[in-house]
Coordinates of C-alpha atoms in Angstrom, one line a residue:
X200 CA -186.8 -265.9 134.7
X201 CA -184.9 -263.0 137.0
X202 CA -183.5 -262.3 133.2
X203 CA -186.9 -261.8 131.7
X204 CA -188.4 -260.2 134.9
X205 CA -185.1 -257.4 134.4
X206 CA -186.0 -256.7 130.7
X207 CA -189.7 -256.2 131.6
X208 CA -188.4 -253.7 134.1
X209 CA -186.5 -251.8 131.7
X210 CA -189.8 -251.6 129.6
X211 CA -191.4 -249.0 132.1
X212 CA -188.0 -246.8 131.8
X213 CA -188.1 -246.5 128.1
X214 CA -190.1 -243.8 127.6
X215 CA -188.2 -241.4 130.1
X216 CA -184.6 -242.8 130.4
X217 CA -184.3 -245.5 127.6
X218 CA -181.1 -247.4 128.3
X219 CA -178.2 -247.9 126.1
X220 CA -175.3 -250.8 126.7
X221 CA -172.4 -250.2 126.0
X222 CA -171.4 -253.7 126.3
X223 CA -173.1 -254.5 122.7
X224 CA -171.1 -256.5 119.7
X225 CA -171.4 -254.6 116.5
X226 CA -174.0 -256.9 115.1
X227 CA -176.3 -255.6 118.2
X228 CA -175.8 -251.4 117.3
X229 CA -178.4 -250.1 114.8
X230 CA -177.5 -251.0 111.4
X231 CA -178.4 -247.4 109.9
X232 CA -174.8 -245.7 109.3
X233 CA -174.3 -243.5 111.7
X234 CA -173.8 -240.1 110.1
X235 CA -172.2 -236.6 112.7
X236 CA -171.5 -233.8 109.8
X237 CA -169.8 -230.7 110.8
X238 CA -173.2 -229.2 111.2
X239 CA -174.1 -231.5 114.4
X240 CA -170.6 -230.5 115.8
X241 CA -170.6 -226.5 115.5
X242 CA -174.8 -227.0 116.8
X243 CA -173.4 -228.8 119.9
X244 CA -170.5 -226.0 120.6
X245 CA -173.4 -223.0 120.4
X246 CA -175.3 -225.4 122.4
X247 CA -172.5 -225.1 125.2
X248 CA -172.0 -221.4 124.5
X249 CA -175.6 -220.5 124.6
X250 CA -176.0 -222.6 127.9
X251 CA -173.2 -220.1 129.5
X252 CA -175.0 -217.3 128.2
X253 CA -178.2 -217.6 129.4
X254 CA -176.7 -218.4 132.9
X255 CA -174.8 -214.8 132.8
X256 CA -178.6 -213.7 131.3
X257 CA -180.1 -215.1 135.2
X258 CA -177.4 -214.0 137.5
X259 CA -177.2 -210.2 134.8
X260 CA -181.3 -210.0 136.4
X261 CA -180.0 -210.8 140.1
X262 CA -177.3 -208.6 140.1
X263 CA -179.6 -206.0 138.6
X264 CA -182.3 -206.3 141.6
X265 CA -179.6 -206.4 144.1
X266 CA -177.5 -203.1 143.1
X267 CA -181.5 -201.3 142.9
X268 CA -181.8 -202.4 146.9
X269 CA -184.6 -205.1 145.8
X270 CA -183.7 -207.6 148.0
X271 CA -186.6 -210.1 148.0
X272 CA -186.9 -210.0 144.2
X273 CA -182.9 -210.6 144.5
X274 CA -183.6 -213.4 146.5
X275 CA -186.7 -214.8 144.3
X276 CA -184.6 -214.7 141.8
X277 CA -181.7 -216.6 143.3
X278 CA -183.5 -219.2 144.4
X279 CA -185.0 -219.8 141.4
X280 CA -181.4 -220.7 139.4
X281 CA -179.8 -222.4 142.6
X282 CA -182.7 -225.2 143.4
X283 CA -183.3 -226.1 139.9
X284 CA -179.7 -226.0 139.4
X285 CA -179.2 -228.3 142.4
X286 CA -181.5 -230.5 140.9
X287 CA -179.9 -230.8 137.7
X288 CA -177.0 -231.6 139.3
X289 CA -178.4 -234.5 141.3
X290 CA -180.2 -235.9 138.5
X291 CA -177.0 -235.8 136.3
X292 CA -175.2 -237.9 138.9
X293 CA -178.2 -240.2 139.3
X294 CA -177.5 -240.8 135.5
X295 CA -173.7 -241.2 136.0
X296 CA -174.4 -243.9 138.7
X297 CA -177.1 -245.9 136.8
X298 CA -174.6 -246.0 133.8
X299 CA -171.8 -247.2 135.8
X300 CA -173.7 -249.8 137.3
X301 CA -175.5 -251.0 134.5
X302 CA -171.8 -250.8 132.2
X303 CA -169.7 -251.4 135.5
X304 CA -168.0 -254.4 133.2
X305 CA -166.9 -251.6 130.1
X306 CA -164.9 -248.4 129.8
X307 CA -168.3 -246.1 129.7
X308 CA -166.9 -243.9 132.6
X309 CA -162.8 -244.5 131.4
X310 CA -162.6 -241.0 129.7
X311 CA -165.4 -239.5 130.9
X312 CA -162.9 -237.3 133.7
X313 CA -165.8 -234.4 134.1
X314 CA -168.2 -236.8 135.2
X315 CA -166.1 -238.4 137.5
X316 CA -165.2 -235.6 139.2
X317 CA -168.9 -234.3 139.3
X318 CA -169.6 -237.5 141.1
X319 CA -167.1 -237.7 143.6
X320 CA -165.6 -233.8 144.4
X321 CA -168.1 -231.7 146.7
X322 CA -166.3 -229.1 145.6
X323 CA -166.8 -229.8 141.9
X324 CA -170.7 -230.2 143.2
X325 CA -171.1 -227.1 144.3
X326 CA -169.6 -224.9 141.4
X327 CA -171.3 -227.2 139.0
X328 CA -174.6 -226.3 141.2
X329 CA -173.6 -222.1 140.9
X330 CA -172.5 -222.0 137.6
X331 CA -175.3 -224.5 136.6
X332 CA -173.2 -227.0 134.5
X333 CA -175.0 -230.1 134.9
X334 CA -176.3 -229.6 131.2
X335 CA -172.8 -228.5 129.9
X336 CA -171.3 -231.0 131.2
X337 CA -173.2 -233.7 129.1
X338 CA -173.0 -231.1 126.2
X339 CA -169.1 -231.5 126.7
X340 CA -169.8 -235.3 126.9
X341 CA -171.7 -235.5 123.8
X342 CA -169.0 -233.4 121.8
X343 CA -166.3 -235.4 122.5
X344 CA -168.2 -239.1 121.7
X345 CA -169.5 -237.1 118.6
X346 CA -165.5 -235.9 117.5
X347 CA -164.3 -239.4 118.2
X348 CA -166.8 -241.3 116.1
X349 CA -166.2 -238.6 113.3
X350 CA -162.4 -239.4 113.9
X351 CA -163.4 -243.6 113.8
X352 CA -165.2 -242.7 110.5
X353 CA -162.5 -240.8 108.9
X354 CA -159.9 -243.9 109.9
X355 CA -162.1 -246.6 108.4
X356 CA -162.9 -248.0 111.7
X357 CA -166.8 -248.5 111.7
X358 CA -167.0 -250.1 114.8
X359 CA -165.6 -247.6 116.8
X360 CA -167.4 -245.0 114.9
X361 CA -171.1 -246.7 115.9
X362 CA -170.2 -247.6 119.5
X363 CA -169.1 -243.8 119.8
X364 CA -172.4 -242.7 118.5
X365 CA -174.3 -245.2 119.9
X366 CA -172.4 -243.1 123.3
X367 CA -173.5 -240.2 121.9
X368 CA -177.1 -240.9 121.9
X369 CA -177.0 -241.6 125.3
X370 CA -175.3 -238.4 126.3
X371 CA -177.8 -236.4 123.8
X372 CA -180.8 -238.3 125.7
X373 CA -179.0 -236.9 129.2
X374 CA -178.5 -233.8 128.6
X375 CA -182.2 -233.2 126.6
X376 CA -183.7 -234.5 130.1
X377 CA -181.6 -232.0 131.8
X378 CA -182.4 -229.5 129.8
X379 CA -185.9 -229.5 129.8
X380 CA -185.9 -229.5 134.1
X381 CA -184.0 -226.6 133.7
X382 CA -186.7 -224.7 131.4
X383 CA -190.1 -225.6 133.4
X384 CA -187.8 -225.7 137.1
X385 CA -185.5 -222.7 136.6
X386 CA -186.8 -220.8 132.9
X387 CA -190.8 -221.3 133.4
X388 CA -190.6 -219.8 137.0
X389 CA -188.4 -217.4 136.6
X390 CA -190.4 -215.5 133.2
X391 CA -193.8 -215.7 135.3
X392 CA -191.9 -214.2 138.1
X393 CA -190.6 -211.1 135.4
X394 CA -193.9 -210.9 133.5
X395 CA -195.4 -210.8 137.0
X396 CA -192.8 -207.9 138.4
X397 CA -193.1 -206.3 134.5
X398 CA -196.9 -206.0 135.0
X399 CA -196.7 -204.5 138.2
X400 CA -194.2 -201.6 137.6
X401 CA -194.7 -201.0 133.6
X402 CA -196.3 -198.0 133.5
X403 CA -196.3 -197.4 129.1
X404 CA -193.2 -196.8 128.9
X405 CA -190.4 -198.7 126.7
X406 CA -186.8 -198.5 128.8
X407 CA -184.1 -200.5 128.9
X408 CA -185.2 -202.9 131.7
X409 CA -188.6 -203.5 129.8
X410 CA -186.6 -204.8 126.9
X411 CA -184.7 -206.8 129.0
X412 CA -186.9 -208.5 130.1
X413 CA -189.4 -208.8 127.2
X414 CA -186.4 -210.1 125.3
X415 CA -185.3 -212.9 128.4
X416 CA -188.9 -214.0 128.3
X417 CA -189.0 -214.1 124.6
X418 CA -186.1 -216.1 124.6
X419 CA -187.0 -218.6 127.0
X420 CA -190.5 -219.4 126.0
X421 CA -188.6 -220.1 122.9
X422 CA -185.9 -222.5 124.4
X423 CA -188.8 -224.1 126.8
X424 CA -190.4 -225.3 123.1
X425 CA -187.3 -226.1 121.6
X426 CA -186.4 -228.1 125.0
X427 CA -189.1 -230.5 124.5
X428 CA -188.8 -231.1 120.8
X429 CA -185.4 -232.0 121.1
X430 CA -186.4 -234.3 124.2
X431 CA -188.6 -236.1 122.0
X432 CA -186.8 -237.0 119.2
X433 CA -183.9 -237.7 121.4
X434 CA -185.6 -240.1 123.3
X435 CA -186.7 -242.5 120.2
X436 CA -183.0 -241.8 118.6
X437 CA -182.1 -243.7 121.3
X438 CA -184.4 -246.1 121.5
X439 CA -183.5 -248.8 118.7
X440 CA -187.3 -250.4 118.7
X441 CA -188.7 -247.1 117.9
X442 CA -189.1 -245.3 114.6
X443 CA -187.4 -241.4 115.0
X444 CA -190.0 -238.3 114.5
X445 CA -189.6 -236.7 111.5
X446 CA -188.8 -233.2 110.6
X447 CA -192.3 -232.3 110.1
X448 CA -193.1 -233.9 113.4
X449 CA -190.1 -232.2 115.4
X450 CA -191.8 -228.5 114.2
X451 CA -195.3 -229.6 115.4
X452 CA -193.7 -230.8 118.7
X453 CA -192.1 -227.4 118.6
X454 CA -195.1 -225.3 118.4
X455 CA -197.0 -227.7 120.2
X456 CA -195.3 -227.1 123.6
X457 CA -194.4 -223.3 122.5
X458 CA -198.0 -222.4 122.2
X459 CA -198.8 -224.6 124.8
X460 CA -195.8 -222.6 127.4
X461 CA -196.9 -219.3 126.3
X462 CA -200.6 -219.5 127.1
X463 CA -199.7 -221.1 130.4
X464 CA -196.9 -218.5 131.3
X465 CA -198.9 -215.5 130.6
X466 CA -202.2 -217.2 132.2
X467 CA -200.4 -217.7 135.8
X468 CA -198.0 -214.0 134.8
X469 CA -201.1 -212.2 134.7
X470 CA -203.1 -213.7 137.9
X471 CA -200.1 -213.5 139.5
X472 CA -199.6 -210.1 139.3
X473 CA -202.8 -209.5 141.4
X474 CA -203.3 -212.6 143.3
X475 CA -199.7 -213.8 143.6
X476 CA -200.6 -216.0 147.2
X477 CA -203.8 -217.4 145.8
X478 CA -201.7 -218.1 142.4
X479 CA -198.8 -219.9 144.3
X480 CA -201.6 -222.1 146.6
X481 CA -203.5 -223.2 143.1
X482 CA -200.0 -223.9 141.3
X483 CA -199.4 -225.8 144.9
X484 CA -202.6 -227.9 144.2
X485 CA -202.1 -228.6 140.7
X486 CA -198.9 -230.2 141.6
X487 CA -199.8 -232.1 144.4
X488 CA -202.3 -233.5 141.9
X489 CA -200.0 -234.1 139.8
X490 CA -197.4 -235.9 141.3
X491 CA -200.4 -238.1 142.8
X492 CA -200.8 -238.7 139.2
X493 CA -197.5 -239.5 138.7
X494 CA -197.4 -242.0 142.0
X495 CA -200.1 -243.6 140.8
X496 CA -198.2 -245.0 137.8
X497 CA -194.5 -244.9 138.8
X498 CA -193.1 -247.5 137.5
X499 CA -190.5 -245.8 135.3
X500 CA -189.8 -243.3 138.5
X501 CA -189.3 -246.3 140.5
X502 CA -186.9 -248.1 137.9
X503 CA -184.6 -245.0 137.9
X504 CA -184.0 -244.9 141.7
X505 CA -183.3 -248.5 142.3
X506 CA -179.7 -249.7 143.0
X507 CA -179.3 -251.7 139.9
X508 CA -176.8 -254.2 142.2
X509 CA -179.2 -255.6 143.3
X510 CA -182.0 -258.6 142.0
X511 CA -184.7 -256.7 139.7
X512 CA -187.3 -259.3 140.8
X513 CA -186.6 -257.8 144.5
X514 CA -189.6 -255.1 146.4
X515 CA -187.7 -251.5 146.7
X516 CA -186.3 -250.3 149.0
X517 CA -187.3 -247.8 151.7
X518 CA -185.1 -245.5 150.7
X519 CA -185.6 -246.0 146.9
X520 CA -189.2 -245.7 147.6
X521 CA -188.3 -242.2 149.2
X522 CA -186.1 -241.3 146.2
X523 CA -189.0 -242.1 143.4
X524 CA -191.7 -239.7 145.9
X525 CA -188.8 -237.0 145.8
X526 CA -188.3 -237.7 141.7
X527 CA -192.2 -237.5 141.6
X528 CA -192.2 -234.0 143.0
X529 CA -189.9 -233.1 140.9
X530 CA -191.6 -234.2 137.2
X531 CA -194.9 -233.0 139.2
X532 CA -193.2 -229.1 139.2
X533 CA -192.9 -230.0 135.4
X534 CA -196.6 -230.6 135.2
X535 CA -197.4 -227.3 136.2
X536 CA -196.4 -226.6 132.8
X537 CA -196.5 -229.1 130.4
X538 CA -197.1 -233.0 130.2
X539 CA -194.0 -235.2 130.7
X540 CA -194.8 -238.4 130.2
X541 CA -192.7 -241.0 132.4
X542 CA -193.9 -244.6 131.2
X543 CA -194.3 -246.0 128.3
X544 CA -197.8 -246.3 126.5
X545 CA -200.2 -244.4 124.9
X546 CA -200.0 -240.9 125.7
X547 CA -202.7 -239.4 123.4
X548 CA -205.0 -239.5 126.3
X549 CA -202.9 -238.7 128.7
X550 CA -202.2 -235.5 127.0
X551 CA -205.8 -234.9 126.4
X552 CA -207.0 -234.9 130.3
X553 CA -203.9 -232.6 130.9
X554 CA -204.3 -230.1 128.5
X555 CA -208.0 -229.8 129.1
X556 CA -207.3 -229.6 132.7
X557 CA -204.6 -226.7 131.7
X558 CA -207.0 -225.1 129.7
X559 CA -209.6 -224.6 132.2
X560 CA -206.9 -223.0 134.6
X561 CA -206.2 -220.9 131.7
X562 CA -209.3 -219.8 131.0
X563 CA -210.2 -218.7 135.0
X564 CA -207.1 -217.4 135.4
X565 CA -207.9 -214.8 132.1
X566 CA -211.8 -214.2 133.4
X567 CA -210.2 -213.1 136.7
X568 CA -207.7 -211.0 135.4
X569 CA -210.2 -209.7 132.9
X570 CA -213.0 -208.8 135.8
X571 CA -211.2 -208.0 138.7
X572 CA -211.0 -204.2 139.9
X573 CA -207.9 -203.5 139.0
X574 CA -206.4 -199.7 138.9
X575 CA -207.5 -197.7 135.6
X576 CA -204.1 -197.4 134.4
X577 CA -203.8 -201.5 134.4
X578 CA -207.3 -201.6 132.3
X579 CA -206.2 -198.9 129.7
X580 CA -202.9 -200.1 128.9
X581 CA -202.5 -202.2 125.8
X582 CA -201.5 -205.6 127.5
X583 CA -204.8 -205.6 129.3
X584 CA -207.0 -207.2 126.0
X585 CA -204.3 -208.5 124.5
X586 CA -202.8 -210.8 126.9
X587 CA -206.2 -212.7 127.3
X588 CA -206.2 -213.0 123.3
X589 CA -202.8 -214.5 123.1
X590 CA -203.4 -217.0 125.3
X591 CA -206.6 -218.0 123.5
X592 CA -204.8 -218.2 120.4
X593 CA -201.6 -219.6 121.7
X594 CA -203.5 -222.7 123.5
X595 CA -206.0 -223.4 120.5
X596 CA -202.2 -223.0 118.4
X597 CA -201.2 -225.4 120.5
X598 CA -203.9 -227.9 120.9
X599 CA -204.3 -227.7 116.8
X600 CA -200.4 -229.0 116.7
X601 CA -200.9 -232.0 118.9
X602 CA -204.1 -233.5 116.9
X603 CA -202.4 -232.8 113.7
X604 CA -198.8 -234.3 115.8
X605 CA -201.0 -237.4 116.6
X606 CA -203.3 -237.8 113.1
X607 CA -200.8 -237.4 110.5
X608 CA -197.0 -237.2 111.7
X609 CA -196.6 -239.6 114.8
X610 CA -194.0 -241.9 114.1
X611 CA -196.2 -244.9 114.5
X612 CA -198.4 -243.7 111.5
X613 CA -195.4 -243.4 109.1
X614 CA -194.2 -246.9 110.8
X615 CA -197.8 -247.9 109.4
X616 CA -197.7 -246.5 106.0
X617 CA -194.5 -248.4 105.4
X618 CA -195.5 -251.8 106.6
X619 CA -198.8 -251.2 104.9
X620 CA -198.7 -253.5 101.4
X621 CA -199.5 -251.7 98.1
X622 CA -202.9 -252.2 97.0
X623 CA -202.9 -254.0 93.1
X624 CA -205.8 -252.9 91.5

């Protein structure tokens, strides 16, 4: 019974942090041949390269505000890459606990030296929180399980080969999560905060800084899209009950939450940019709302902060309690961007009453940036038409990517068409 009771448990965490054992015989790992081609391996050293770069990007925009004498945009800015940073890094050790104690009888921690200091050196702590290498970290993780299953492939020893890339899943998985609190905690703040500082001294004319920071918010929006494809499809990778999203599917989940990100960046950008205190109180309300929302269905936040040591048929604790609120807040900050579903289920409809609710912000946030009295050089300047129109566009874009997502490419519907018997006329 406390057996069955565990399992059922396990079910709420699936969707969010689907759990892989370790422990597992050969007959138990997936039976399609695992396959890591050079291609996967140079992907996931430009992943760790391009991490490092964009963190010299964030700290290249501090130290820019700073040597100008603008302190509080310094400091804006600052905060923005330590908290979410500090985040990451407590989430990452969250993961490296939960994996020790759900694999405590295996070697799933013997070689895994990074994370071990990560978990036990403050001083480790803190530089990884600075230089922001929770993500990397896992990156670095994920390279190595990926080089030694290549290296078990290469020796004839299939075994090894699948229980390194059944490790390898898990690590992608981590570090997708990771990644994607790092774009709407860190990223998605940090361009409204430029587009908002961009609109407010960009006077038509192209310099240097202008393309600095037209190209950082280029590139992010881009990376926040990409973020939550990869998520996806890492997710049901490593979920073995669960068929994997296709190709097809991975670009609409791509411009899905692109579209979707640059409507909503340039919606609270804009009405920023005049309102900024009224814009911080209604982002402040939306995710209040939102991690209501979340508290109201937490089982899968709850599952994650639990000490698995003890019975899973046992009430929470206070302090896990306090834990899955604090979690909650955090996925809620995610919210203000983009849907992040934490249970497993249907989310067609939960994506449909978020996006609608999204769109309406959208579309008062435009009106008022669109009617307000602002200054005649704002409303003859080229952005002042067009950023209205792009969010339009962008958020139908988007919207048009999830019904086609969910009609036609959804991995269920292919699962369908296969288990659907051939019609003999």
């Amino acid at each position: 019974m406390e057996e069955r009771n565990h399992k059922h448990h396990l079910g709420h965490l699936a969707n969010m942090f689907p759990v892989i054992h370790f422990n597992t015989d050969v007959v138990d790992i997936p039976t399609d041949a695992p396959c890591i081609s050079k291609l996967d391996i140079f992907l996931l050293a430009c992943s760790i390269v391009m991490h490092i770069l964009d963190m010299c990007f964030d700290y290249n925009i501090a130290v820019r505000y700073c040597l100008a004498g603008k302190m509080t945009y310094f400091a804006w800015t600052m905060c923005l890459i330590i908290l979410p940073s500090l985040v990451n890094v407590i989430v990452s050790k969250r993961m490296q606990r939960q994996d020790k104690e759900m694999n405590s009888s295996t070697d799933s921690l013997s070689d895994n030296k990074t994370t071990r200091l990560l978990i036990q050196s403050k001083l480790c702590f803190v530089i990884a929180v600075v230089m922001q290498l929770a993500p990397v970290i896992h990156y670095w993780e994920t390279l190595k399980y990926a080089l030694k299953a290549r290296k078990c492939e290469k020796s004839g020893d299939h075994a090894g080969e699948r229980r390194y890339y059944i490790k390898m899943l898990k690590e992608d998985q981590d570090v997708a999560l990771l990644r994607v609190f790092e774009c709407f905690l860190e990223a998605a703040p940090q361009q409204i905060l430029q587009l908002t500082l961009m609109l407010k001294h960009y006077h038509n004319e192209v310099n240097f800084e202008f393309v600095h920071q037209v190209g950082s918010i280029v590139s992010s929006l881009t990376s926040m899209g990409w973020a939550m494809a990869s998520y996806h499809r890492s997710v049901r990778l490593a979920q073995q009950d669960k068929s994997n999203i296709s190709i097809v599917g991975t670009v609409l989940q791509f411009l899905w939450h692109f579209c979707i990100t640059v409507a909503r960046i340039i919606s609270l950008g804009v009405i920023a940019s005049v309102w900024p205190l009224y814009t911080i109180l209604g982002c402040v309300l939306h995710w209040i709302s939102m991690t209501i929302w979340i508290l109201i269905d937490s089982n899968g936040i709850l599952e994650f902060c639990r000490t698995y040591s003890r019975p899973p048929h046992m009430q929470p604790m206070f302090k896990e309690r306090i834990y899955s609120i604090l979690f909650a807040t955090v996925i809620g900050i995610v919210h203000t961007f983009i849907f992040l579903n934490t249970i497993d289920g249907n989310t067609f409809w939960k994506h449909l009453c978020f996006y609608m609710l999204c769109g309406l912000e959208n579309v008062a946030a435009n009106l008022l940036w669109r009617y307000t009295e602002l200054s005649p050089e704002v409303k003859s300047a080229w952005y002042f038409d067009t950023f209205p129109i792009i969010c339009l566009v962008s958020f139908v874009l988007g919207v048009a990517a999830i019904l086609v997502y969910y009609t036609m490419c959804h991995p269920s519907k292919r699962r369908h068409s296969l288990n659907t018997p051939l019609q003999v006329a």
